[in-house]
Amino acid sequence: MASKPKTFKKLMVQKLTSNFREAVSVENVEMCHPRKGEICVRNKFVGVNPKGDGVGEIVEVGEKVENLQVGATVAYMHSGRSAYAECLGARITTGDTVLITAAAGGTGHIAVQWAKATGCHVIGTCSSEEKEKMLKGLGCDRIINYRKEDLGEVLAKEYPKGVDAVWETIGGKVLEECLKHLAIKGRLLIVGGISGYKTENKEVFAKLDLSNLPEQLLFKSAAVQGFFLPAYADSKIPYFKYLSKSLEAGKLKIIYDNGEKTAGTEFFGVEGIIEGVEHLHSGRNIGKVVVRMS
């Protein structure tokens, strides 16, 4: 059982910049105590992504906390996005053609498996041969390595009727191409904007000319929807249970990247979070980036 330390390290934002290492500093601060209804968790592993999630051990509980005890292992999540919600949040059904951008990423590889389990034809984009192999192993039907092929050309040639659903996490020109190639009654789900994370622009999403978007959607009876996890708070518990059972039954494969194979060293501690973020932004990660904290 882990003891509660007197101090802990945390990352503090110092300035606004796309260079994460310059944006934050590591500070050692006095340990806080949980208030009424709160618990204190000592992290074992944390995920590197916009939402903030982790696995750890409870080291202290506040007043009025029931069914949680010191020493228990817990998984938590707050803010951001995830692969939960109504089948990618895009109402996919058997026989649909589904396009998943950044398919070899933390949520992308889960989305691929979810769509395949639903009986869809799955197209996945990625940026390396290693990622191609990973996606092939997950059953991806068409893999588009955008360093070797043009997304728009492939979709125009091989999917002239368009795609039924898009799980879009990149933004910019990729988003524009996805919009162009939606099928009749197609659905595009905006989950993130990776292309904007590394720019000095204060806006996460690159500015696009969407002046003809109403026309694009109208004549195709298509739809664009945003997906931000806090709006689906009521879906977390049932889908977490569903995914957990799928994992236990061997129906779901989780691929994580702790830096050992892709960066040459394991991401460890608060300093490892900085390395993990840089690794994620480099595009070299395969699967979900995780950092071991203790």
PDB file of C-alpha atoms in Angstrom:
ATOM      1  CA  MET A   1       0.000   0.000   0.000  1.00  0.00           C
ATOM      2  CA  ALA A   2       1.402   3.365  -1.016  1.00  0.00           C
ATOM      3  CA  SER A   3       1.945   5.947   1.698  1.00  0.00           C
ATOM      4  CA  LYS A   4       0.934   9.531   1.135  1.00  0.00           C
ATOM      5  CA  PRO A   5       3.984  11.743   0.468  1.00  0.00           C
ATOM      6  CA  LYS A   6       4.368  15.178   2.071  1.00  0.00           C
ATOM      7  CA  THR A   7       5.074  16.856  -1.263  1.00  0.00           C
ATOM      8  CA  PHE A   8       4.444  16.122  -4.927  1.00  0.00           C
ATOM      9  CA  LYS A   9       5.606  17.333  -8.320  1.00  0.00           C
ATOM     10  CA  LYS A  10       3.312  18.967 -10.825  1.00  0.00           C
ATOM     11  CA  LEU A  11       3.558  20.749 -14.152  1.00  0.00           C
ATOM     12  CA  MET A  12       2.723  24.450 -14.161  1.00  0.00           C
ATOM     13  CA  VAL A  13       2.105  26.472 -17.313  1.00  0.00           C
ATOM     14  CA  GLN A  14       4.499  29.427 -17.544  1.00  0.00           C
ATOM     15  CA  LYS A  15       3.787  30.833 -20.995  1.00  0.00           C
ATOM     16  CA  LEU A  16       1.674  30.231 -24.075  1.00  0.00           C
ATOM     17  CA  THR A  17       3.702  28.438 -26.738  1.00  0.00           C
ATOM     18  CA  SER A  18       3.381  25.349 -28.924  1.00  0.00           C
ATOM     19  CA  ASN A  19       6.719  24.144 -27.472  1.00  0.00           C
ATOM     20  CA  PHE A  20       5.450  22.166 -24.489  1.00  0.00           C
ATOM     21  CA  ARG A  21       8.871  21.958 -22.823  1.00  0.00           C
ATOM     22  CA  GLU A  22       9.121  25.760 -22.832  1.00  0.00           C
ATOM     23  CA  ALA A  23       5.489  26.209 -21.829  1.00  0.00           C
ATOM     24  CA  VAL A  24       5.702  24.352 -18.507  1.00  0.00           C
ATOM     25  CA  SER A  25       7.936  23.963 -15.490  1.00  0.00           C
ATOM     26  CA  VAL A  26       8.165  21.185 -12.900  1.00  0.00           C
ATOM     27  CA  GLU A  27       7.371  22.390  -9.395  1.00  0.00           C
ATOM     28  CA  ASN A  28       7.533  20.609  -6.051  1.00  0.00           C
ATOM     29  CA  VAL A  29       4.572  21.613  -3.875  1.00  0.00           C
ATOM     30  CA  GLU A  30       3.117  20.686  -0.511  1.00  0.00           C
ATOM     31  CA  MET A  31       0.654  17.811  -0.571  1.00  0.00           C
ATOM     32  CA  CYS A  32      -2.997  18.810  -0.368  1.00  0.00           C
ATOM     33  CA  HIS A  33      -5.732  16.994   1.539  1.00  0.00           C
ATOM     34  CA  PRO A  34      -9.021  15.828   0.037  1.00  0.00           C
ATOM     35  CA  ARG A  35     -12.075  17.874   0.916  1.00  0.00           C
ATOM     36  CA  LYS A  36     -15.552  16.573   1.566  1.00  0.00           C
ATOM     37  CA  GLY A  37     -16.498  14.077  -1.131  1.00  0.00           C
ATOM     38  CA  GLU A  38     -12.963  13.925  -2.584  1.00  0.00           C
ATOM     39  CA  ILE A  39     -10.179  11.360  -2.637  1.00  0.00           C
ATOM     40  CA  CYS A  40      -6.412  11.666  -3.077  1.00  0.00           C
ATOM     41  CA  VAL A  41      -4.876   9.314  -5.656  1.00  0.00           C
ATOM     42  CA  ARG A  42      -1.200   8.526  -6.078  1.00  0.00           C
ATOM     43  CA  ASN A  43      -0.741   8.039  -9.819  1.00  0.00           C
ATOM     44  CA  LYS A  44       0.831   4.880 -11.169  1.00  0.00           C
ATOM     45  CA  PHE A  45       0.257   5.618 -14.859  1.00  0.00           C
ATOM     46  CA  VAL A  46      -1.163   8.648 -16.671  1.00  0.00           C
ATOM     47  CA  GLY A  47      -2.272   9.118 -20.252  1.00  0.00           C
ATOM     48  CA  VAL A  48      -0.797  11.812 -22.482  1.00  0.00           C
ATOM     49  CA  ASN A  49      -3.772  13.362 -24.260  1.00  0.00           C
ATOM     50  CA  PRO A  50      -6.133  16.345 -23.956  1.00  0.00           C
ATOM     51  CA  LYS A  51      -8.471  14.728 -21.467  1.00  0.00           C
ATOM     52  CA  GLY A  52      -6.404  13.738 -18.428  1.00  0.00           C
ATOM     53  CA  ASP A  53      -6.749  10.162 -17.284  1.00  0.00           C
ATOM     54  CA  GLY A  54      -4.811   7.755 -15.158  1.00  0.00           C
ATOM     55  CA  VAL A  55      -4.590   4.726 -12.909  1.00  0.00           C
ATOM     56  CA  GLY A  56      -3.454   4.935  -9.312  1.00  0.00           C
ATOM     57  CA  GLU A  57      -3.913   4.032  -5.676  1.00  0.00           C
ATOM     58  CA  ILE A  58      -6.090   5.851  -3.155  1.00  0.00           C
ATOM     59  CA  VAL A  59      -3.902   7.215  -0.333  1.00  0.00           C
ATOM     60  CA  GLU A  60      -6.494   9.338   1.486  1.00  0.00           C
ATOM     61  CA  VAL A  61     -10.268   9.811   1.449  1.00  0.00           C
ATOM     62  CA  GLY A  62     -12.270  12.847   2.477  1.00  0.00           C
ATOM     63  CA  GLU A  63     -15.439  13.015   4.538  1.00  0.00           C
ATOM     64  CA  LYS A  64     -18.651  11.534   3.175  1.00  0.00           C
ATOM     65  CA  VAL A  65     -16.787   9.276   0.726  1.00  0.00           C
ATOM     66  CA  GLU A  66     -18.480   5.896   0.509  1.00  0.00           C
ATOM     67  CA  ASN A  67     -17.394   2.625  -1.141  1.00  0.00           C
ATOM     68  CA  LEU A  68     -13.828   3.852  -1.671  1.00  0.00           C
ATOM     69  CA  GLN A  69     -11.006   2.954   0.694  1.00  0.00           C
ATOM     70  CA  VAL A  70      -7.308   3.733   1.102  1.00  0.00           C
ATOM     71  CA  GLY A  71      -5.272   1.185  -0.831  1.00  0.00           C
ATOM     72  CA  ALA A  72      -7.860   0.635  -3.570  1.00  0.00           C
ATOM     73  CA  THR A  73      -6.776   0.890  -7.205  1.00  0.00           C
ATOM     74  CA  VAL A  74      -8.817   3.296  -9.289  1.00  0.00           C
ATOM     75  CA  ALA A  75      -8.963   4.512 -12.868  1.00  0.00           C
ATOM     76  CA  TYR A  76     -10.170   8.036 -13.528  1.00  0.00           C
ATOM     77  CA  MET A  77     -10.865  10.443 -16.343  1.00  0.00           C
ATOM     78  CA  HIS A  78     -11.851  14.083 -16.551  1.00  0.00           C
ATOM     79  CA  SER A  79     -12.433  16.605 -19.341  1.00  0.00           C
ATOM     80  CA  GLY A  80     -11.437  16.036 -22.976  1.00  0.00           C
ATOM     81  CA  ARG A  81     -12.583  13.298 -25.337  1.00  0.00           C
ATOM     82  CA  SER A  82     -12.588   9.549 -25.671  1.00  0.00           C
ATOM     83  CA  ALA A  83     -13.756   6.720 -27.879  1.00  0.00           C
ATOM     84  CA  TYR A  84     -16.941   6.352 -25.846  1.00  0.00           C
ATOM     85  CA  ALA A  85     -20.448   7.367 -26.892  1.00  0.00           C
ATOM     86  CA  GLU A  86     -22.941   5.955 -29.362  1.00  0.00           C
ATOM     87  CA  CYS A  87     -20.675   3.899 -31.599  1.00  0.00           C
ATOM     88  CA  LEU A  88     -18.187   6.652 -32.384  1.00  0.00           C
ATOM     89  CA  GLY A  89     -20.979   9.162 -31.763  1.00  0.00           C
ATOM     90  CA  ALA A  90     -21.847   8.882 -35.456  1.00  0.00           C
ATOM     91  CA  ARG A  91     -24.601   6.260 -35.508  1.00  0.00           C
ATOM     92  CA  ILE A  92     -22.691   3.692 -37.555  1.00  0.00           C
ATOM     93  CA  THR A  93     -24.395   0.501 -38.672  1.00  0.00           C
ATOM     94  CA  THR A  94     -23.404  -2.743 -40.369  1.00  0.00           C
ATOM     95  CA  GLY A  95     -22.283  -2.172 -43.935  1.00  0.00           C
ATOM     96  CA  ASP A  96     -21.270   1.474 -43.483  1.00  0.00           C
ATOM     97  CA  THR A  97     -17.984   2.758 -44.843  1.00  0.00           C
ATOM     98  CA  VAL A  98     -16.165   4.505 -41.985  1.00  0.00           C
ATOM     99  CA  LEU A  99     -13.093   6.726 -42.273  1.00  0.00           C
ATOM    100  CA  ILE A 100     -10.933   7.161 -39.175  1.00  0.00           C
ATOM    101  CA  THR A 101      -8.147   9.741 -39.302  1.00  0.00           C
ATOM    102  CA  ALA A 102      -5.046   9.243 -37.120  1.00  0.00           C
ATOM    103  CA  ALA A 103      -6.265   5.668 -36.864  1.00  0.00           C
ATOM    104  CA  ALA A 104      -3.119   4.424 -35.118  1.00  0.00           C
ATOM    105  CA  GLY A 105      -3.510   6.896 -32.253  1.00  0.00           C
ATOM    106  CA  GLY A 106      -4.842   6.442 -28.733  1.00  0.00           C
ATOM    107  CA  THR A 107      -8.537   6.763 -29.590  1.00  0.00           C
ATOM    108  CA  GLY A 108      -8.177   5.971 -33.286  1.00  0.00           C
ATOM    109  CA  HIS A 109      -7.166   2.349 -32.809  1.00  0.00           C
ATOM    110  CA  ILE A 110     -10.147   1.823 -30.482  1.00  0.00           C
ATOM    111  CA  ALA A 111     -12.453   3.424 -33.054  1.00  0.00           C
ATOM    112  CA  VAL A 112     -11.127   1.050 -35.724  1.00  0.00           C
ATOM    113  CA  GLN A 113     -11.961  -1.983 -33.630  1.00  0.00           C
ATOM    114  CA  TRP A 114     -15.359  -0.616 -32.658  1.00  0.00           C
ATOM    115  CA  ALA A 115     -16.299   0.007 -36.285  1.00  0.00           C
ATOM    116  CA  LYS A 116     -15.052  -3.428 -37.357  1.00  0.00           C
ATOM    117  CA  ALA A 117     -17.047  -5.086 -34.578  1.00  0.00           C
ATOM    118  CA  THR A 118     -20.125  -3.268 -35.886  1.00  0.00           C
ATOM    119  CA  GLY A 119     -19.569  -4.777 -39.336  1.00  0.00           C
ATOM    120  CA  CYS A 120     -18.271  -1.684 -41.141  1.00  0.00           C
ATOM    121  CA  HIS A 121     -15.745  -1.275 -43.932  1.00  0.00           C
ATOM    122  CA  VAL A 122     -12.988   0.716 -42.216  1.00  0.00           C
ATOM    123  CA  ILE A 123     -10.545   3.154 -43.818  1.00  0.00           C
ATOM    124  CA  GLY A 124      -7.722   4.334 -41.569  1.00  0.00           C
ATOM    125  CA  THR A 125      -5.126   7.043 -42.151  1.00  0.00           C
ATOM    126  CA  CYS A 126      -1.619   6.958 -40.666  1.00  0.00           C
ATOM    127  CA  SER A 127       1.925   8.237 -41.260  1.00  0.00           C
ATOM    128  CA  SER A 128       4.340   5.289 -41.182  1.00  0.00           C
ATOM    129  CA  GLU A 129       4.810   1.681 -42.253  1.00  0.00           C
ATOM    130  CA  GLU A 130       4.886   0.589 -38.599  1.00  0.00           C
ATOM    131  CA  LYS A 131       1.461   2.107 -38.122  1.00  0.00           C
ATOM    132  CA  GLU A 132       0.270   0.445 -41.306  1.00  0.00           C
ATOM    133  CA  LYS A 133       1.230  -2.943 -39.857  1.00  0.00           C
ATOM    134  CA  MET A 134      -0.565  -2.176 -36.613  1.00  0.00           C
ATOM    135  CA  LEU A 135      -3.763  -1.153 -38.399  1.00  0.00           C
ATOM    136  CA  LYS A 136      -3.630  -4.191 -40.644  1.00  0.00           C
ATOM    137  CA  GLY A 137      -3.428  -6.348 -37.543  1.00  0.00           C
ATOM    138  CA  LEU A 138      -6.572  -4.668 -36.208  1.00  0.00           C
ATOM    139  CA  GLY A 139      -8.469  -5.537 -39.392  1.00  0.00           C
ATOM    140  CA  CYS A 140      -8.470  -2.136 -41.101  1.00  0.00           C
ATOM    141  CA  ASP A 141      -9.789  -2.705 -44.659  1.00  0.00           C
ATOM    142  CA  ARG A 142      -7.991   0.173 -46.400  1.00  0.00           C
ATOM    143  CA  ILE A 143      -4.976   1.894 -44.908  1.00  0.00           C
ATOM    144  CA  ILE A 144      -3.920   5.267 -46.309  1.00  0.00           C
ATOM    145  CA  ASN A 145      -0.395   6.298 -45.367  1.00  0.00           C
ATOM    146  CA  TYR A 146      -0.602   9.991 -46.170  1.00  0.00           C
ATOM    147  CA  ARG A 147       3.172  10.192 -46.590  1.00  0.00           C
ATOM    148  CA  LYS A 148       2.838   7.878 -49.596  1.00  0.00           C
ATOM    149  CA  GLU A 149      -0.705   8.513 -50.863  1.00  0.00           C
ATOM    150  CA  ASP A 150      -3.011  11.488 -51.229  1.00  0.00           C
ATOM    151  CA  LEU A 151      -6.161  11.138 -49.134  1.00  0.00           C
ATOM    152  CA  GLY A 152      -8.391  13.023 -51.543  1.00  0.00           C
ATOM    153  CA  GLU A 153      -7.180  11.077 -54.586  1.00  0.00           C
ATOM    154  CA  VAL A 154      -7.708   7.712 -52.902  1.00  0.00           C
ATOM    155  CA  LEU A 155     -11.213   8.593 -51.741  1.00  0.00           C
ATOM    156  CA  ALA A 156     -12.199   9.966 -55.159  1.00  0.00           C
ATOM    157  CA  LYS A 157     -10.914   6.906 -56.998  1.00  0.00           C
ATOM    158  CA  GLU A 158     -11.821   4.074 -54.639  1.00  0.00           C
ATOM    159  CA  TYR A 159     -14.885   5.483 -52.881  1.00  0.00           C
ATOM    160  CA  PRO A 160     -16.740   7.497 -55.544  1.00  0.00           C
ATOM    161  CA  LYS A 161     -19.995   7.305 -53.577  1.00  0.00           C
ATOM    162  CA  GLY A 162     -18.290   8.758 -50.516  1.00  0.00           C
ATOM    163  CA  VAL A 163     -17.970   7.539 -46.929  1.00  0.00           C
ATOM    164  CA  ASP A 164     -20.854   7.148 -44.513  1.00  0.00           C
ATOM    165  CA  ALA A 165     -19.118   8.240 -41.331  1.00  0.00           C
ATOM    166  CA  VAL A 166     -15.881  10.038 -40.450  1.00  0.00           C
ATOM    167  CA  TRP A 167     -14.066  10.087 -37.087  1.00  0.00           C
ATOM    168  CA  GLU A 168     -11.913  13.212 -37.567  1.00  0.00           C
ATOM    169  CA  THR A 169      -9.110  14.217 -35.234  1.00  0.00           C
ATOM    170  CA  ILE A 170      -6.653  16.109 -37.448  1.00  0.00           C
ATOM    171  CA  GLY A 171      -8.405  19.212 -38.786  1.00  0.00           C
ATOM    172  CA  GLY A 172      -7.101  21.583 -41.453  1.00  0.00           C
ATOM    173  CA  LYS A 173      -6.881  20.253 -45.016  1.00  0.00           C
ATOM    174  CA  VAL A 174      -7.732  16.733 -43.857  1.00  0.00           C
ATOM    175  CA  LEU A 175     -11.060  17.967 -42.511  1.00  0.00           C
ATOM    176  CA  GLU A 176     -11.737  19.729 -45.819  1.00  0.00           C
ATOM    177  CA  GLU A 177     -11.117  16.525 -47.781  1.00  0.00           C
ATOM    178  CA  CYS A 178     -13.321  14.514 -45.445  1.00  0.00           C
ATOM    179  CA  LEU A 179     -16.172  16.976 -45.952  1.00  0.00           C
ATOM    180  CA  LYS A 180     -15.796  16.742 -49.724  1.00  0.00           C
ATOM    181  CA  HIS A 181     -16.076  12.971 -49.670  1.00  0.00           C
ATOM    182  CA  LEU A 182     -19.062  12.453 -47.395  1.00  0.00           C
ATOM    183  CA  ALA A 183     -21.692  10.146 -48.855  1.00  0.00           C
ATOM    184  CA  ILE A 184     -25.396  10.935 -49.101  1.00  0.00           C
ATOM    185  CA  LYS A 185     -26.593  11.162 -45.472  1.00  0.00           C
ATOM    186  CA  GLY A 186     -22.948  11.004 -44.376  1.00  0.00           C
ATOM    187  CA  ARG A 187     -21.917  11.992 -40.844  1.00  0.00           C
ATOM    188  CA  LEU A 188     -18.669  13.674 -39.848  1.00  0.00           C
ATOM    189  CA  LEU A 189     -17.656  13.694 -36.192  1.00  0.00           C
ATOM    190  CA  ILE A 190     -15.107  16.316 -35.101  1.00  0.00           C
ATOM    191  CA  VAL A 191     -13.119  14.818 -32.233  1.00  0.00           C
ATOM    192  CA  GLY A 192     -10.003  16.994 -32.276  1.00  0.00           C
ATOM    193  CA  GLY A 193      -7.571  19.086 -34.293  1.00  0.00           C
ATOM    194  CA  ILE A 194      -4.086  17.582 -34.057  1.00  0.00           C
ATOM    195  CA  SER A 195      -2.762  19.753 -36.882  1.00  0.00           C
ATOM    196  CA  GLY A 196      -3.294  22.869 -34.773  1.00  0.00           C
ATOM    197  CA  TYR A 197      -1.656  21.635 -31.582  1.00  0.00           C
ATOM    198  CA  LYS A 198       1.893  22.431 -32.731  1.00  0.00           C
ATOM    199  CA  THR A 199       1.314  25.911 -34.133  1.00  0.00           C
ATOM    200  CA  GLU A 200       1.897  29.201 -32.351  1.00  0.00           C
ATOM    201  CA  ASN A 201      -1.659  30.238 -33.229  1.00  0.00           C
ATOM    202  CA  LYS A 202      -3.757  30.558 -30.080  1.00  0.00           C
ATOM    203  CA  GLU A 203      -6.605  28.825 -31.886  1.00  0.00           C
ATOM    204  CA  VAL A 204      -6.450  25.022 -31.756  1.00  0.00           C
ATOM    205  CA  PHE A 205      -8.283  24.614 -35.049  1.00  0.00           C
ATOM    206  CA  ALA A 206      -6.865  26.056 -38.245  1.00  0.00           C
ATOM    207  CA  LYS A 207      -9.079  28.601 -39.969  1.00  0.00           C
ATOM    208  CA  LEU A 208     -10.808  27.103 -42.999  1.00  0.00           C
ATOM    209  CA  ASP A 209     -12.944  28.516 -45.752  1.00  0.00           C
ATOM    210  CA  LEU A 210     -16.258  26.832 -44.997  1.00  0.00           C
ATOM    211  CA  SER A 211     -18.402  29.356 -46.832  1.00  0.00           C
ATOM    212  CA  ASN A 212     -19.909  26.562 -48.949  1.00  0.00           C
ATOM    213  CA  LEU A 213     -20.481  24.196 -46.016  1.00  0.00           C
ATOM    214  CA  PRO A 214     -24.269  24.738 -45.903  1.00  0.00           C
ATOM    215  CA  GLU A 215     -24.470  23.827 -49.581  1.00  0.00           C
ATOM    216  CA  GLN A 216     -22.254  20.765 -49.098  1.00  0.00           C
ATOM    217  CA  LEU A 217     -24.412  19.483 -46.266  1.00  0.00           C
ATOM    218  CA  LEU A 218     -27.765  20.394 -47.799  1.00  0.00           C
ATOM    219  CA  PHE A 219     -27.391  18.598 -51.120  1.00  0.00           C
ATOM    220  CA  LYS A 220     -26.016  15.486 -49.460  1.00  0.00           C
ATOM    221  CA  SER A 221     -28.365  15.577 -46.466  1.00  0.00           C
ATOM    222  CA  ALA A 222     -25.121  15.225 -44.510  1.00  0.00           C
ATOM    223  CA  ALA A 223     -24.279  16.240 -40.947  1.00  0.00           C
ATOM    224  CA  VAL A 224     -21.293  17.536 -38.974  1.00  0.00           C
ATOM    225  CA  GLN A 225     -21.180  17.049 -35.224  1.00  0.00           C
ATOM    226  CA  GLY A 226     -18.687  17.898 -32.510  1.00  0.00           C
ATOM    227  CA  PHE A 227     -17.810  15.345 -29.840  1.00  0.00           C
ATOM    228  CA  PHE A 228     -16.523  16.624 -26.499  1.00  0.00           C
ATOM    229  CA  LEU A 229     -16.614  14.093 -23.666  1.00  0.00           C
ATOM    230  CA  PRO A 230     -18.103  16.235 -20.856  1.00  0.00           C
ATOM    231  CA  ALA A 231     -21.342  16.484 -22.834  1.00  0.00           C
ATOM    232  CA  TYR A 232     -21.599  12.695 -22.659  1.00  0.00           C
ATOM    233  CA  ALA A 233     -21.078  12.340 -18.920  1.00  0.00           C
ATOM    234  CA  ASP A 234     -24.154  10.137 -18.617  1.00  0.00           C
ATOM    235  CA  SER A 235     -22.619   7.656 -21.084  1.00  0.00           C
ATOM    236  CA  LYS A 236     -19.286   7.186 -19.313  1.00  0.00           C
ATOM    237  CA  ILE A 237     -20.272   4.459 -16.869  1.00  0.00           C
ATOM    238  CA  PRO A 238     -22.208   2.135 -19.209  1.00  0.00           C
ATOM    239  CA  TYR A 239     -19.655   2.409 -22.015  1.00  0.00           C
ATOM    240  CA  PHE A 240     -16.710   2.029 -19.658  1.00  0.00           C
ATOM    241  CA  LYS A 241     -18.275  -1.214 -18.424  1.00  0.00           C
ATOM    242  CA  TYR A 242     -18.898  -2.322 -22.000  1.00  0.00           C
ATOM    243  CA  LEU A 243     -15.309  -1.623 -23.052  1.00  0.00           C
ATOM    244  CA  SER A 244     -13.938  -3.292 -19.915  1.00  0.00           C
ATOM    245  CA  LYS A 245     -15.928  -6.462 -20.612  1.00  0.00           C
ATOM    246  CA  SER A 246     -14.803  -6.405 -24.248  1.00  0.00           C
ATOM    247  CA  LEU A 247     -11.191  -6.116 -23.101  1.00  0.00           C
ATOM    248  CA  GLU A 248     -11.534  -8.971 -20.608  1.00  0.00           C
ATOM    249  CA  ALA A 249     -13.182 -11.157 -23.249  1.00  0.00           C
ATOM    250  CA  GLY A 250     -10.371 -10.519 -25.713  1.00  0.00           C
ATOM    251  CA  LYS A 251     -12.663  -8.689 -28.132  1.00  0.00           C
ATOM    252  CA  LEU A 252     -10.797  -5.412 -27.711  1.00  0.00           C
ATOM    253  CA  LYS A 253      -7.056  -4.845 -28.000  1.00  0.00           C
ATOM    254  CA  ILE A 254      -5.421  -1.896 -26.266  1.00  0.00           C
ATOM    255  CA  ILE A 255      -2.160  -0.684 -27.783  1.00  0.00           C
ATOM    256  CA  TYR A 256      -0.101   1.665 -25.657  1.00  0.00           C
ATOM    257  CA  ASP A 257       3.163   3.494 -26.238  1.00  0.00           C
ATOM    258  CA  ASN A 258       5.360   4.025 -23.181  1.00  0.00           C
ATOM    259  CA  GLY A 259       8.343   5.176 -25.231  1.00  0.00           C
ATOM    260  CA  GLU A 260      10.441   2.004 -24.962  1.00  0.00           C
ATOM    261  CA  LYS A 261       9.975   0.822 -28.559  1.00  0.00           C
ATOM    262  CA  THR A 262       9.292   4.104 -30.343  1.00  0.00           C
ATOM    263  CA  ALA A 263      11.434   6.613 -28.423  1.00  0.00           C
ATOM    264  CA  GLY A 264      14.143   4.332 -27.027  1.00  0.00           C
ATOM    265  CA  THR A 265      13.363   4.915 -23.353  1.00  0.00           C
ATOM    266  CA  GLU A 266      10.369   4.594 -21.050  1.00  0.00           C
ATOM    267  CA  PHE A 267       8.530   7.799 -20.160  1.00  0.00           C
ATOM    268  CA  PHE A 268       8.786   8.097 -16.375  1.00  0.00           C
ATOM    269  CA  GLY A 269       7.726  10.655 -13.782  1.00  0.00           C
ATOM    270  CA  VAL A 270       6.552  14.218 -14.243  1.00  0.00           C
ATOM    271  CA  GLU A 271       9.508  14.913 -16.525  1.00  0.00           C
ATOM    272  CA  GLY A 272       8.386  11.928 -18.587  1.00  0.00           C
ATOM    273  CA  ILE A 273       5.099  13.687 -19.267  1.00  0.00           C
ATOM    274  CA  ILE A 274       7.002  16.405 -21.119  1.00  0.00           C
ATOM    275  CA  GLU A 275       8.779  13.745 -23.172  1.00  0.00           C
ATOM    276  CA  GLY A 276       5.472  11.992 -23.788  1.00  0.00           C
ATOM    277  CA  VAL A 277       3.807  15.166 -25.063  1.00  0.00           C
ATOM    278  CA  GLU A 278       6.734  15.854 -27.387  1.00  0.00           C
ATOM    279  CA  HIS A 279       6.540  12.261 -28.614  1.00  0.00           C
ATOM    280  CA  LEU A 280       2.811  12.609 -29.276  1.00  0.00           C
ATOM    281  CA  HIS A 281       3.291  15.869 -31.160  1.00  0.00           C
ATOM    282  CA  SER A 282       6.048  14.306 -33.268  1.00  0.00           C
ATOM    283  CA  GLY A 283       3.553  11.835 -34.688  1.00  0.00           C
ATOM    284  CA  ARG A 284       5.815   8.870 -33.894  1.00  0.00           C
ATOM    285  CA  ASN A 285       3.545   7.350 -31.278  1.00  0.00           C
ATOM    286  CA  ILE A 286       1.745   4.100 -31.976  1.00  0.00           C
ATOM    287  CA  GLY A 287      -1.335   3.726 -29.787  1.00  0.00           C
ATOM    288  CA  LYS A 288      -2.037   5.578 -26.553  1.00  0.00           C
ATOM    289  CA  VAL A 289       0.933   7.347 -24.973  1.00  0.00           C
ATOM    290  CA  VAL A 290       1.314   6.532 -21.278  1.00  0.00           C
ATOM    291  CA  VAL A 291       3.761   7.626 -18.577  1.00  0.00           C
ATOM    292  CA  ARG A 292       4.730   5.520 -15.565  1.00  0.00           C
ATOM    293  CA  MET A 293       4.674   7.714 -12.472  1.00  0.00           C
ATOM    294  CA  SER A 294       5.923   5.310  -9.813  1.00  0.00           C
TER     295      SER A 294
END
